[in-house]
Structure formats: C-alpha cells, structure tokens
Amino acid sequence: MPGKKNLLLGISGGIAAYKVCEIASYFTKKGVNVNVVMTEHAAEFVAPLTFEALTKNHVYTSLFDGNGPDPVAHVNLGRTADAVLIAPATANIIAKIANGIADDMVSTTVLAANCKKIIAPAMFTGMLENPATQRNLEQLRKDGWEIIESESGRLACGAIGSGRLAEIPELISAAEEALFADEQLAGKRVLVTAGATRENLDPVRFITNRSSGKMGYAIAKMAKTMGAEVTLISGKTEIRPPHGVSTVSVESAEDMYNAVTGKAADADIIIMAAAVADYTPAEYCAQKIKKSEGDNNLVLKRTKDILAGIGKDKKPGQVVVGFSMETENLLENSRKKLVSKNADMIVANSIASENTGFGVDTNAAVLIGKDFEHETGLMSKEELAKLVLEKAAEML
Ligand code: CTP
C-alpha cells in the first residue's frame, strides 16, 4: 500500500468491540497509522492497552487524558485522519454523531474529522429498528457517512435477529477503499472475471475445473481499493464478493460470455482471470443420464473464447489483460496467447509449484506484453493483483 495513511478507529461500548482488534492489527501490519479512540463504555469491553499494543499508538478514552502525548488529541486525530471507521457503533454514539453532540472522545474527535467516514452499527434488534435509531442513521447517510449495515444472526443477548456487527473483512474493505480512494484508478472502470465455469451435463452432473476464484477476487478488491468502479463477473466460488464491487454470478462459459460482452464496451480495463471451459457437452440431457452396460463417450463442443472476442473488438484506449495457465512451455504458450487473443498483457502462471495456481493464497507470474516481460517472484495474490493493475494503469 503506497504512502502512510491515517485511519481513525472509533470504538463504542458493544460486545463486538473485541472483533475490531483484528482491524487495528490488519491496518497496522499494512503500514497504516491507526489511531484508536474509545468511549469509556468500550473500554469496559476491551482494555485500551490491547489496541495500544496492536497499533503502537496511545489510545484515548477521555478528552482529559493526562497520559496521552497530545493535549488536543481530539482535534489533531480528527484533522489528520484520511478515513474514520466507527465500529461497533451503538445506538448512543449514532445518536450523538447524527446530532453533532460532542461529549466524549469518540463523538468529539469525529466532529473534527473532515474525511471519508464509515460507521458499522451493532446492537439489539429492537434498538436498531427503533424509529429514533433509524432516523439517526438516515441523518448520517445524508451527512455523507457510509453505513455498513449490520447482519442477522445470534446476538449477545441470545436472541436471533438483525444487529450483529458486519463481517470484519467487509469493514476492512470499506476502510481500505476510503483510505486509498484517491489512488491510481480513480474514475476508471475495471471489469474482472473470476472463478471456474460449470458446464452442465444433466441436472446432476457438470464439468468444471480447479479454479478457486481467489486471484480474480483479489484483483477486483484491489482495483476497488485503487479507486476504480469495479464489476466482477464470477463463476461459482466459496468467496464472499468484495465490498463495493458490483458482482454478477454466472454458471457456464456461455453465461460468462454474455455477461462480459454486455459490459465490456464501458470498461477501461478488462482483466480475464476466470478459468473458462474450452468445451461444453454437445447436448444437455434434461433427465439424469442412466448408466447402461459398457462404456460411454462424452461428446463435447467448443465454447466461445471470450478473451479473443474482447481482444478483437477492443475499443481505442482500452486495456485488455488475459491470464494463462500452463503446465509446460509457460512462456512460449503465453506469448502465443498474447498475439492470438490480441491482448495487451498476459499474466502467465504455472501450477508447477504447490505455492502457485489453484486454491492457494500466493502466486508467481510472468507479466508479458508486446515490449516487456516481467517475472514477479512468489507473492500474495493481493500483491500480484496490485502489480497487474499498476501495469494496466500505466498502459491506459
Ligand atoms: N479464456 C476465455 N474464454 C475461453 C477460454 C479462455 O476468455 N473460452 C481466457 C481466460 O480467461 C484467460 C485466457 O483466455 O484469460 C487464457 O486461458 P487459458 O485457459 O490459459 O488458455 P486457453 O485460451 O483456454 O488455451 P489452452 O486451454 O489451449 O491453453
């Protein structure tokens, strides 16, 4: 992540406060300067010391904290923040912020902040649904806050209902986007495909491949973080769609072809990370295929090559990136794909090592263009996503 950014993390008094430790830790590890302010009630749930240890910064719980290094911390922390995230947000802190009340460290610091602000409510269902809380949330929306809606599930009181703090990865994505929204792809539209397609044989069986979708999802998420408007066209995966990305689920290669061609014209960058079936059953059998004596032959027909179609109809200024998965002759075959599919770049990756390719969180690739070849070495799929997007942005 480029540059040193400041995240202001405001924590109010809810049991979900313990989950937010992960957010503080995540951003600190990524090199973000995380400043935590807590209400006194929040400090009953998690000791400020926990956040101090995670962020290496003093945690303020009071406006008159004689131990902190800055006597006017509420002004300075608010003023220097690149993004504010309030999580968990109780009905009380929501009400205070919505009405401009500043009588504790969190509400006061937030009032001094002039940056992208995100709030994640978490409370008992009845309190959330109360017209007063809904009115306050509506006011925050009007004031430009991004509300990360709570989820349904088991609450601390044992009841099942809405009011559970949204999942932590969702909060992280939203904060990441807010912190880095001014980055390289601001104002650009990025279309990404991910995952495996599924070719149905009958109502019971299908042909697919080992793609997990992790690489394509990492690209979609990173493109969003870099400020782009992102559409993700995804085959079936086990991964949650990244926050703020418009995700279209598809099943077969044909579905993916239709979804991609419908959206390609508007995109500045198109990245085809999906593992698309090259063949599909020649005929779909509406009833389960019954076994019979002897062997059976499966007749397959070719699917359309989506990337080649996009490459052929490429608009001026558009950057088209394909992936190439090989088990042998990686460079030679990938260079051929660059030409045959009229792509601007091919991300060539091999499944030769257990740390690259399907299902794992790391990858290594060679980025191949008309006048460059760059070997990345082993890295996380997020890091590779960033390299690919930076190169694509450069080519735009
Ligand atoms: N691709 C596509 N449509 C297909 C097949 C592949 O758009 N029907 C895209 C993939 O998304 C990827 C690139 O083409 O970006 C290369 O995919 P790959 O499977 O490596 O190569 P293929 O073109 O399928 O060729 P082969 O299977 O012979 O290696």
mmCIF file of C-alpha atoms in Angstrom, residues 2-370:
data_model
loop_
_atom_site.group_PDB
_atom_site.id
_atom_site.type_symbol
_atom_site.label_atom_id
_atom_site.label_comp_id
_atom_site.label_asym_id
_atom_site.label_seq_id
_atom_site.Cartn_x
_atom_site.Cartn_y
_atom_site.Cartn_z
ATOM 1 C CA PRO A 2 1.593 3.264 -1.045
ATOM 2 C CA GLY A 3 2.054 6.264 1.327
ATOM 3 C CA LYS A 4 1.477 6.448 5.070
ATOM 4 C CA LYS A 5 -2.222 6.847 5.698
ATOM 5 C CA ASN A 6 -4.027 7.625 8.958
ATOM 6 C CA LEU A 7 -7.014 5.570 9.991
ATOM 7 C CA LEU A 8 -9.068 6.803 12.929
ATOM 8 C CA LEU A 9 -10.804 3.864 14.549
ATOM 9 C CA GLY A 10 -13.629 4.854 16.920
ATOM 10 C CA ILE A 11 -14.950 2.168 19.235
ATOM 11 C CA SER A 12 -18.125 2.429 21.288
ATOM 12 C CA GLY A 13 -19.469 0.171 24.018
ATOM 13 C CA GLY A 14 -20.648 -3.063 22.443
ATOM 14 C CA ILE A 15 -19.526 -6.661 22.859
ATOM 15 C CA ALA A 16 -18.332 -6.689 19.226
ATOM 16 C CA ALA A 17 -15.521 -4.319 20.306
ATOM 17 C CA TYR A 18 -13.248 -7.361 20.618
ATOM 18 C CA LYS A 19 -13.639 -8.147 16.914
ATOM 19 C CA VAL A 20 -12.241 -4.753 15.978
ATOM 20 C CA CYS A 21 -8.798 -5.728 17.340
ATOM 21 C CA GLU A 22 -8.379 -7.586 14.047
ATOM 22 C CA ILE A 23 -8.985 -4.394 12.069
ATOM 23 C CA ALA A 24 -6.423 -2.459 14.122
ATOM 24 C CA SER A 25 -3.911 -5.252 13.640
ATOM 25 C CA TYR A 26 -4.597 -5.646 9.902
ATOM 26 C CA PHE A 27 -4.033 -1.988 9.041
ATOM 27 C CA THR A 28 -1.021 -1.582 11.322
ATOM 28 C CA LYS A 29 0.629 -4.557 9.622
ATOM 29 C CA LYS A 30 -0.113 -2.959 6.245
ATOM 30 C CA GLY A 31 1.786 0.184 7.296
ATOM 31 C CA VAL A 32 -1.260 2.354 8.047
ATOM 32 C CA ASN A 33 -1.012 4.621 11.122
ATOM 33 C CA VAL A 34 -4.006 3.537 13.196
ATOM 34 C CA ASN A 35 -5.264 5.834 15.958
ATOM 35 C CA VAL A 36 -7.885 4.366 18.249
ATOM 36 C CA VAL A 37 -10.340 6.417 20.287
ATOM 37 C CA MET A 38 -12.741 4.620 22.608
ATOM 38 C CA THR A 39 -15.745 5.580 24.671
ATOM 39 C CA GLU A 40 -15.434 4.786 28.368
ATOM 40 C CA HIS A 41 -18.010 2.031 27.898
ATOM 41 C CA ALA A 42 -15.972 0.494 25.084
ATOM 42 C CA ALA A 43 -13.003 0.333 27.454
ATOM 43 C CA GLU A 44 -15.150 -1.862 29.729
ATOM 44 C CA PHE A 45 -15.253 -4.474 26.971
ATOM 45 C CA VAL A 46 -11.675 -4.357 25.679
ATOM 46 C CA ALA A 47 -8.754 -2.758 27.505
ATOM 47 C CA PRO A 48 -7.246 0.230 25.647
ATOM 48 C CA LEU A 49 -3.884 -1.435 26.254
ATOM 49 C CA THR A 50 -4.849 -4.127 23.728
ATOM 50 C CA PHE A 51 -5.201 -1.518 20.989
ATOM 51 C CA GLU A 52 -2.061 0.299 22.138
ATOM 52 C CA ALA A 53 -0.096 -2.924 21.793
ATOM 53 C CA LEU A 54 -1.591 -3.581 18.349
ATOM 54 C CA THR A 55 -1.202 -0.060 16.917
ATOM 55 C CA LYS A 56 1.825 1.228 18.884
ATOM 56 C CA ASN A 57 -0.151 4.454 19.437
ATOM 57 C CA HIS A 58 -1.674 5.881 22.605
ATOM 58 C CA VAL A 59 -5.392 5.117 22.881
ATOM 59 C CA TYR A 60 -7.562 7.972 24.095
ATOM 60 C CA THR A 61 -10.708 7.192 26.074
ATOM 61 C CA SER A 62 -11.300 10.656 27.505
ATOM 62 C CA LEU A 63 -10.954 14.266 26.396
ATOM 63 C CA PHE A 64 -8.974 14.926 29.544
ATOM 64 C CA ASP A 65 -6.497 12.062 29.270
ATOM 65 C CA GLY A 66 -3.444 13.379 31.082
ATOM 66 C CA ASN A 67 -1.351 10.382 29.993
ATOM 67 C CA GLY A 68 -1.581 10.920 26.240
ATOM 68 C CA PRO A 69 1.149 12.709 24.307
ATOM 69 C CA ASP A 70 -1.224 15.290 22.786
ATOM 70 C CA PRO A 71 -3.402 17.560 24.968
ATOM 71 C CA VAL A 72 -5.648 18.406 21.988
ATOM 72 C CA ALA A 73 -5.735 14.909 20.519
ATOM 73 C CA HIS A 74 -9.407 15.160 19.541
ATOM 74 C CA VAL A 75 -8.587 17.985 17.105
ATOM 75 C CA ASN A 76 -5.341 16.562 15.749
ATOM 76 C CA LEU A 77 -6.520 12.982 15.360
ATOM 77 C CA GLY A 78 -9.688 14.179 13.644
ATOM 78 C CA ARG A 79 -7.916 16.635 11.386
ATOM 79 C CA THR A 80 -5.188 14.258 10.199
ATOM 80 C CA ALA A 81 -7.434 11.227 9.574
ATOM 81 C CA ASP A 82 -7.673 10.005 5.978
ATOM 82 C CA ALA A 83 -10.625 7.822 6.944
ATOM 83 C CA VAL A 84 -12.787 7.278 10.015
ATOM 84 C CA LEU A 85 -14.301 3.931 10.931
ATOM 85 C CA ILE A 86 -16.668 3.690 13.900
ATOM 86 C CA ALA A 87 -17.164 0.031 14.856
ATOM 87 C CA PRO A 88 -19.042 -1.210 16.683
ATOM 88 C CA ALA A 89 -21.399 1.762 16.745
ATOM 89 C CA THR A 90 -24.015 1.690 19.499
ATOM 90 C CA ALA A 91 -27.381 3.440 19.237
ATOM 91 C CA ASN A 92 -25.975 6.048 21.626
ATOM 92 C CA ILE A 93 -22.907 7.001 19.560
ATOM 93 C CA ILE A 94 -25.007 7.007 16.381
ATOM 94 C CA ALA A 95 -27.483 9.374 18.028
ATOM 95 C CA LYS A 96 -24.716 11.655 19.256
ATOM 96 C CA ILE A 97 -22.860 11.851 15.936
ATOM 97 C CA ALA A 98 -26.087 12.341 13.976
ATOM 98 C CA ASN A 99 -26.903 15.322 16.170
ATOM 99 C CA GLY A 100 -23.440 16.836 16.435
ATOM 100 C CA ILE A 101 -23.156 16.151 20.156
ATOM 101 C CA ALA A 102 -19.546 16.074 21.330
ATOM 102 C CA ASP A 103 -19.335 14.890 24.915
ATOM 103 C CA ASP A 104 -16.846 12.022 24.755
ATOM 104 C CA MET A 105 -13.595 11.261 22.955
ATOM 105 C CA VAL A 106 -15.195 9.437 20.006
ATOM 106 C CA SER A 107 -18.014 11.861 19.201
ATOM 107 C CA THR A 108 -15.733 14.882 19.654
ATOM 108 C CA THR A 109 -12.860 13.582 17.506
ATOM 109 C CA VAL A 110 -15.257 12.593 14.749
ATOM 110 C CA LEU A 111 -16.705 16.086 14.724
ATOM 111 C CA ALA A 112 -13.234 17.451 13.964
ATOM 112 C CA ALA A 113 -12.648 14.986 11.104
ATOM 113 C CA ASN A 114 -13.122 16.021 7.504
ATOM 114 C CA CYS A 115 -12.592 12.825 5.515
ATOM 115 C CA LYS A 116 -14.462 9.733 4.351
ATOM 116 C CA LYS A 117 -16.438 8.359 7.313
ATOM 117 C CA ILE A 118 -17.790 4.862 7.801
ATOM 118 C CA ILE A 119 -19.972 3.574 10.617
ATOM 119 C CA ALA A 120 -20.927 -0.010 11.450
ATOM 120 C CA PRO A 121 -23.935 -0.298 13.790
ATOM 121 C CA ALA A 122 -24.159 -3.249 16.194
ATOM 122 C CA MET A 123 -26.893 -3.580 18.792
ATOM 123 C CA PHE A 124 -30.015 -5.468 19.881
ATOM 124 C CA THR A 125 -32.580 -5.751 17.056
ATOM 125 C CA GLY A 126 -35.201 -3.685 18.876
ATOM 126 C CA MET A 127 -32.781 -0.816 19.401
ATOM 127 C CA LEU A 128 -31.696 -0.922 15.760
ATOM 128 C CA GLU A 129 -35.262 -0.968 14.481
ATOM 129 C CA ASN A 130 -36.359 1.780 16.838
ATOM 130 C CA PRO A 131 -37.516 4.776 14.763
ATOM 131 C CA ALA A 132 -35.092 7.035 16.646
ATOM 132 C CA THR A 133 -32.084 4.925 15.585
ATOM 133 C CA GLN A 134 -33.351 4.622 12.026
ATOM 134 C CA ARG A 135 -33.872 8.384 11.899
ATOM 135 C CA ASN A 136 -30.331 8.963 13.160
ATOM 136 C CA LEU A 137 -28.852 6.541 10.627
ATOM 137 C CA GLU A 138 -30.759 8.295 7.867
ATOM 138 C CA GLN A 139 -29.302 11.597 9.052
ATOM 139 C CA LEU A 140 -25.786 10.142 8.954
ATOM 140 C CA ARG A 141 -26.409 8.942 5.401
ATOM 141 C CA LYS A 142 -27.485 12.445 4.415
ATOM 142 C CA ASP A 143 -24.339 13.811 6.062
ATOM 143 C CA GLY A 144 -22.237 11.589 3.781
ATOM 144 C CA TRP A 145 -21.468 8.712 6.136
ATOM 145 C CA GLU A 146 -21.182 5.238 4.662
ATOM 146 C CA ILE A 147 -23.246 2.844 6.764
ATOM 147 C CA ILE A 148 -22.084 -0.757 6.810
ATOM 148 C CA GLU A 149 -25.344 -2.471 7.593
ATOM 149 C CA SER A 150 -25.365 -4.963 10.432
ATOM 150 C CA GLU A 151 -26.152 -8.599 9.735
ATOM 151 C CA SER A 152 -28.678 -11.072 11.065
ATOM 152 C CA GLY A 153 -27.536 -13.750 13.451
ATOM 153 C CA ARG A 154 -27.192 -14.651 17.108
ATOM 154 C CA LEU A 155 -26.827 -11.560 19.287
ATOM 155 C CA ALA A 156 -25.059 -11.242 22.632
ATOM 156 C CA CYS A 157 -28.412 -11.427 24.453
ATOM 157 C CA GLY A 158 -29.071 -14.849 22.876
ATOM 158 C CA ALA A 159 -31.797 -13.622 20.530
ATOM 159 C CA ILE A 160 -31.563 -14.176 16.774
ATOM 160 C CA GLY A 161 -32.119 -11.063 14.691
ATOM 161 C CA SER A 162 -30.509 -8.155 12.899
ATOM 162 C CA GLY A 163 -27.942 -6.039 14.719
ATOM 163 C CA ARG A 164 -24.810 -8.197 14.553
ATOM 164 C CA LEU A 165 -21.737 -6.247 13.516
ATOM 165 C CA ALA A 166 -20.997 -6.738 9.787
ATOM 166 C CA GLU A 167 -18.210 -9.202 8.994
ATOM 167 C CA ILE A 168 -14.715 -7.875 9.668
ATOM 168 C CA PRO A 169 -13.439 -8.387 6.059
ATOM 169 C CA GLU A 170 -16.305 -6.187 4.883
ATOM 170 C CA LEU A 171 -15.304 -3.435 7.309
ATOM 171 C CA ILE A 172 -11.662 -3.768 6.270
ATOM 172 C CA SER A 173 -12.544 -3.463 2.581
ATOM 173 C CA ALA A 174 -14.659 -0.378 3.190
ATOM 174 C CA ALA A 175 -11.909 1.283 5.244
ATOM 175 C CA GLU A 176 -9.264 0.306 2.685
ATOM 176 C CA GLU A 177 -11.328 1.818 -0.072
ATOM 177 C CA ALA A 178 -11.820 5.019 1.922
ATOM 178 C CA LEU A 179 -8.098 5.270 2.696
ATOM 179 C CA PHE A 180 -6.904 4.665 -0.840
ATOM 180 C CA ALA A 181 -9.788 6.007 -2.915
ATOM 181 C CA ASP A 182 -7.613 8.772 -4.306
ATOM 182 C CA GLU A 183 -5.253 6.251 -5.840
ATOM 183 C CA GLN A 184 -4.225 5.337 -9.327
ATOM 184 C CA LEU A 185 -7.512 4.006 -10.746
ATOM 185 C CA ALA A 186 -9.836 6.766 -9.524
ATOM 186 C CA GLY A 187 -12.539 7.365 -12.130
ATOM 187 C CA LYS A 188 -11.665 4.222 -14.114
ATOM 188 C CA ARG A 189 -13.962 1.294 -14.815
ATOM 189 C CA VAL A 190 -12.490 -2.159 -14.364
ATOM 190 C CA LEU A 191 -14.181 -5.375 -15.451
ATOM 191 C CA VAL A 192 -12.826 -8.588 -13.906
ATOM 192 C CA THR A 193 -13.752 -12.221 -14.460
ATOM 193 C CA ALA A 194 -13.004 -14.847 -11.824
ATOM 194 C CA GLY A 195 -13.525 -18.445 -10.848
ATOM 195 C CA ALA A 196 -14.414 -21.556 -12.758
ATOM 196 C CA THR A 197 -17.281 -22.016 -15.169
ATOM 197 C CA ARG A 198 -19.582 -25.002 -14.833
ATOM 198 C CA GLU A 199 -20.838 -26.939 -17.840
ATOM 199 C CA ASN A 200 -23.911 -28.990 -17.052
ATOM 200 C CA LEU A 201 -24.273 -32.485 -18.426
ATOM 201 C CA ASP A 202 -27.597 -33.262 -16.812
ATOM 202 C CA PRO A 203 -29.455 -31.991 -13.691
ATOM 203 C CA VAL A 204 -26.969 -33.881 -11.502
ATOM 204 C CA ARG A 205 -23.545 -33.576 -13.113
ATOM 205 C CA PHE A 206 -21.294 -30.904 -14.500
ATOM 206 C CA ILE A 207 -17.766 -30.357 -15.829
ATOM 207 C CA THR A 208 -15.654 -27.729 -14.106
ATOM 208 C CA ASN A 209 -12.034 -27.011 -13.116
ATOM 209 C CA ARG A 210 -9.976 -26.312 -10.008
ATOM 210 C CA SER A 211 -10.079 -22.501 -10.095
ATOM 211 C CA SER A 212 -10.998 -21.107 -6.640
ATOM 212 C CA GLY A 213 -11.567 -17.537 -7.864
ATOM 213 C CA LYS A 214 -9.039 -16.156 -5.342
ATOM 214 C CA MET A 215 -6.865 -14.437 -7.961
ATOM 215 C CA GLY A 216 -9.763 -12.705 -9.729
ATOM 216 C CA TYR A 217 -11.357 -11.670 -6.421
ATOM 217 C CA ALA A 218 -8.021 -10.227 -5.258
ATOM 218 C CA ILE A 219 -7.867 -8.192 -8.474
ATOM 219 C CA ALA A 220 -11.436 -6.945 -8.089
ATOM 220 C CA LYS A 221 -10.817 -5.981 -4.466
ATOM 221 C CA MET A 222 -7.514 -4.275 -5.222
ATOM 222 C CA ALA A 223 -8.993 -2.379 -8.188
ATOM 223 C CA LYS A 224 -11.701 -1.091 -5.839
ATOM 224 C CA THR A 225 -9.062 -0.116 -3.278
ATOM 225 C CA MET A 226 -7.202 1.752 -6.014
ATOM 226 C CA GLY A 227 -10.299 3.829 -6.662
ATOM 227 C CA ALA A 228 -11.866 2.073 -9.664
ATOM 228 C CA GLU A 229 -15.513 1.314 -10.257
ATOM 229 C CA VAL A 230 -15.392 -2.464 -10.466
ATOM 230 C CA THR A 231 -17.637 -5.100 -11.993
ATOM 231 C CA LEU A 232 -16.791 -8.691 -11.147
ATOM 232 C CA ILE A 233 -18.225 -11.491 -13.265
ATOM 233 C CA SER A 234 -17.771 -14.636 -11.300
ATOM 234 C CA GLY A 235 -18.245 -18.340 -11.735
ATOM 235 C CA LYS A 236 -19.268 -20.305 -8.634
ATOM 236 C CA THR A 237 -16.844 -19.743 -5.749
ATOM 237 C CA GLU A 238 -16.776 -20.058 -1.981
ATOM 238 C CA ILE A 239 -15.519 -16.472 -1.570
ATOM 239 C CA ARG A 240 -17.617 -13.545 -0.376
ATOM 240 C CA PRO A 241 -17.921 -10.814 -3.023
ATOM 241 C CA PRO A 242 -15.625 -7.889 -2.177
ATOM 242 C CA HIS A 243 -17.332 -4.892 -0.579
ATOM 243 C CA GLY A 244 -18.401 -2.170 -3.003
ATOM 244 C CA VAL A 245 -17.846 -4.286 -6.114
ATOM 245 C CA SER A 246 -20.777 -4.962 -8.400
ATOM 246 C CA THR A 247 -20.753 -8.744 -8.674
ATOM 247 C CA VAL A 248 -22.578 -10.786 -11.309
ATOM 248 C CA SER A 249 -22.754 -14.541 -10.740
ATOM 249 C CA VAL A 250 -22.682 -16.782 -13.770
ATOM 250 C CA GLU A 251 -22.532 -20.502 -14.293
ATOM 251 C CA SER A 252 -21.436 -21.637 -17.746
ATOM 252 C CA ALA A 253 -18.891 -20.309 -20.258
ATOM 253 C CA GLU A 254 -21.828 -19.160 -22.360
ATOM 254 C CA ASP A 255 -23.297 -17.196 -19.411
ATOM 255 C CA MET A 256 -19.907 -15.627 -18.805
ATOM 256 C CA TYR A 257 -19.569 -14.729 -22.486
ATOM 257 C CA ASN A 258 -22.948 -12.976 -22.430
ATOM 258 C CA ALA A 259 -22.226 -11.136 -19.169
ATOM 259 C CA VAL A 260 -18.775 -9.980 -20.278
ATOM 260 C CA THR A 261 -19.716 -8.885 -23.774
ATOM 261 C CA GLY A 262 -22.672 -6.948 -22.332
ATOM 262 C CA LYS A 263 -20.382 -4.903 -20.096
ATOM 263 C CA ALA A 264 -17.064 -4.745 -21.970
ATOM 264 C CA ALA A 265 -17.724 -1.616 -24.015
ATOM 265 C CA ASP A 266 -17.872 0.579 -20.888
ATOM 266 C CA ALA A 267 -14.694 -0.727 -19.256
ATOM 267 C CA ASP A 268 -11.304 0.980 -19.318
ATOM 268 C CA ILE A 269 -9.505 -2.157 -18.160
ATOM 269 C CA ILE A 270 -10.720 -5.722 -18.684
ATOM 270 C CA ILE A 271 -8.969 -8.492 -16.763
ATOM 271 C CA MET A 272 -9.936 -12.054 -17.550
ATOM 272 C CA ALA A 273 -8.780 -14.129 -14.598
ATOM 273 C CA ALA A 274 -11.569 -16.707 -14.909
ATOM 274 C CA ALA A 275 -10.804 -20.287 -15.874
ATOM 275 C CA VAL A 276 -13.310 -20.654 -18.675
ATOM 276 C CA ALA A 277 -14.233 -24.076 -20.020
ATOM 277 C CA ASP A 278 -12.968 -24.581 -23.570
ATOM 278 C CA TYR A 279 -15.518 -27.355 -24.147
ATOM 279 C CA THR A 280 -19.081 -27.951 -23.073
ATOM 280 C CA PRO A 281 -21.298 -31.028 -23.517
ATOM 281 C CA ALA A 282 -22.662 -31.064 -27.048
ATOM 282 C CA GLU A 283 -26.081 -31.740 -25.602
ATOM 283 C CA TYR A 284 -27.612 -31.104 -22.222
ATOM 284 C CA CYS A 285 -29.684 -34.021 -21.056
ATOM 285 C CA ALA A 286 -32.812 -32.781 -19.259
ATOM 286 C CA GLN A 287 -33.097 -36.037 -17.301
ATOM 287 C CA LYS A 288 -30.385 -37.768 -15.294
ATOM 288 C CA ILE A 289 -28.239 -39.869 -17.633
ATOM 289 C CA LYS A 290 -28.757 -43.503 -16.594
ATOM 290 C CA LYS A 291 -25.936 -45.985 -16.705
ATOM 291 C CA SER A 292 -26.034 -48.868 -19.162
ATOM 292 C CA GLU A 293 -23.806 -51.826 -19.961
ATOM 293 C CA GLY A 294 -20.459 -50.888 -21.489
ATOM 294 C CA ASP A 295 -18.581 -47.613 -21.703
ATOM 295 C CA ASN A 296 -19.951 -44.222 -22.568
ATOM 296 C CA ASN A 297 -18.488 -41.409 -24.665
ATOM 297 C CA LEU A 298 -18.998 -37.799 -23.876
ATOM 298 C CA VAL A 299 -19.365 -35.574 -26.931
ATOM 299 C CA LEU A 300 -18.102 -32.047 -26.299
ATOM 300 C CA LYS A 301 -18.283 -28.926 -28.423
ATOM 301 C CA ARG A 302 -16.121 -25.797 -28.295
ATOM 302 C CA THR A 303 -17.180 -22.780 -26.269
ATOM 303 C CA LYS A 304 -16.562 -19.235 -27.457
ATOM 304 C CA ASP A 305 -13.192 -17.727 -26.499
ATOM 305 C CA ILE A 306 -14.336 -14.681 -24.546
ATOM 306 C CA LEU A 307 -10.933 -13.026 -24.312
ATOM 307 C CA ALA A 308 -10.265 -13.423 -28.028
ATOM 308 C CA GLY A 309 -13.650 -11.823 -28.783
ATOM 309 C CA ILE A 310 -12.932 -8.899 -26.447
ATOM 310 C CA GLY A 311 -9.428 -8.515 -27.928
ATOM 311 C CA LYS A 312 -10.839 -8.440 -31.454
ATOM 312 C CA ASP A 313 -13.402 -5.741 -30.643
ATOM 313 C CA LYS A 314 -11.094 -3.748 -28.368
ATOM 314 C CA LYS A 315 -12.012 -0.054 -28.115
ATOM 315 C CA PRO A 316 -9.280 2.557 -28.545
ATOM 316 C CA GLY A 317 -7.639 3.231 -25.190
ATOM 317 C CA GLN A 318 -8.985 0.061 -23.603
ATOM 318 C CA VAL A 319 -6.518 -2.281 -21.895
ATOM 319 C CA VAL A 320 -7.264 -5.996 -22.110
ATOM 320 C CA VAL A 321 -5.449 -8.444 -19.838
ATOM 321 C CA GLY A 322 -5.676 -12.221 -20.012
ATOM 322 C CA PHE A 323 -4.339 -14.955 -17.785
ATOM 323 C CA SER A 324 -2.570 -18.015 -18.991
ATOM 324 C CA MET A 325 -2.431 -21.206 -17.003
ATOM 325 C CA GLU A 326 0.051 -23.768 -18.247
ATOM 326 C CA THR A 327 1.695 -26.936 -17.047
ATOM 327 C CA GLU A 328 4.500 -26.776 -19.654
ATOM 328 C CA ASN A 329 6.128 -24.252 -22.025
ATOM 329 C CA LEU A 330 4.680 -21.401 -19.978
ATOM 330 C CA LEU A 331 6.400 -18.502 -21.725
ATOM 331 C CA GLU A 332 6.159 -19.809 -25.270
ATOM 332 C CA ASN A 333 2.451 -20.670 -24.988
ATOM 333 C CA SER A 334 1.643 -17.437 -23.166
ATOM 334 C CA ARG A 335 3.412 -15.277 -25.780
ATOM 335 C CA LYS A 336 1.284 -17.009 -28.411
ATOM 336 C CA LYS A 337 -1.882 -16.197 -26.433
ATOM 337 C CA LEU A 338 -0.872 -12.506 -26.247
ATOM 338 C CA VAL A 339 -0.908 -12.399 -30.069
ATOM 339 C CA SER A 340 -3.759 -14.807 -30.855
ATOM 340 C CA LYS A 341 -6.134 -13.092 -28.384
ATOM 341 C CA ASN A 342 -4.946 -9.536 -29.219
ATOM 342 C CA ALA A 343 -4.427 -8.860 -25.507
ATOM 343 C CA ASP A 344 -2.276 -6.031 -24.131
ATOM 344 C CA MET A 345 -0.884 -8.223 -21.399
ATOM 345 C CA ILE A 346 -0.906 -11.878 -20.424
ATOM 346 C CA VAL A 347 -0.344 -12.858 -16.806
ATOM 347 C CA ALA A 348 1.348 -16.204 -17.248
ATOM 348 C CA ASN A 349 1.164 -18.505 -14.252
ATOM 349 C CA SER A 350 2.119 -22.076 -13.803
ATOM 350 C CA ILE A 351 0.767 -24.733 -11.466
ATOM 351 C CA ALA A 352 4.205 -26.328 -11.273
ATOM 352 C CA SER A 353 4.731 -25.304 -7.616
ATOM 353 C CA GLU A 354 2.398 -26.004 -4.707
ATOM 354 C CA ASN A 355 2.516 -22.280 -3.788
ATOM 355 C CA THR A 356 1.125 -21.077 -7.095
ATOM 356 C CA GLY A 357 -2.079 -21.505 -9.042
ATOM 357 C CA PHE A 358 -5.337 -23.011 -7.849
ATOM 358 C CA GLY A 359 -6.727 -22.584 -4.353
ATOM 359 C CA VAL A 360 -3.630 -21.180 -2.601
ATOM 360 C CA ASP A 361 -3.196 -17.589 -1.368
ATOM 361 C CA THR A 362 0.100 -16.998 -3.178
ATOM 362 C CA ASN A 363 1.091 -16.880 -6.825
ATOM 363 C CA ALA A 364 4.035 -16.161 -9.091
ATOM 364 C CA ALA A 365 3.700 -14.970 -12.663
ATOM 365 C CA VAL A 366 5.393 -13.502 -15.656
ATOM 366 C CA LEU A 367 3.678 -10.363 -16.948
ATOM 367 C CA ILE A 368 4.010 -10.462 -20.721
ATOM 368 C CA GLY A 369 3.314 -7.544 -23.062
ATOM 369 C CA LYS A 370 4.388 -6.613 -26.580
#
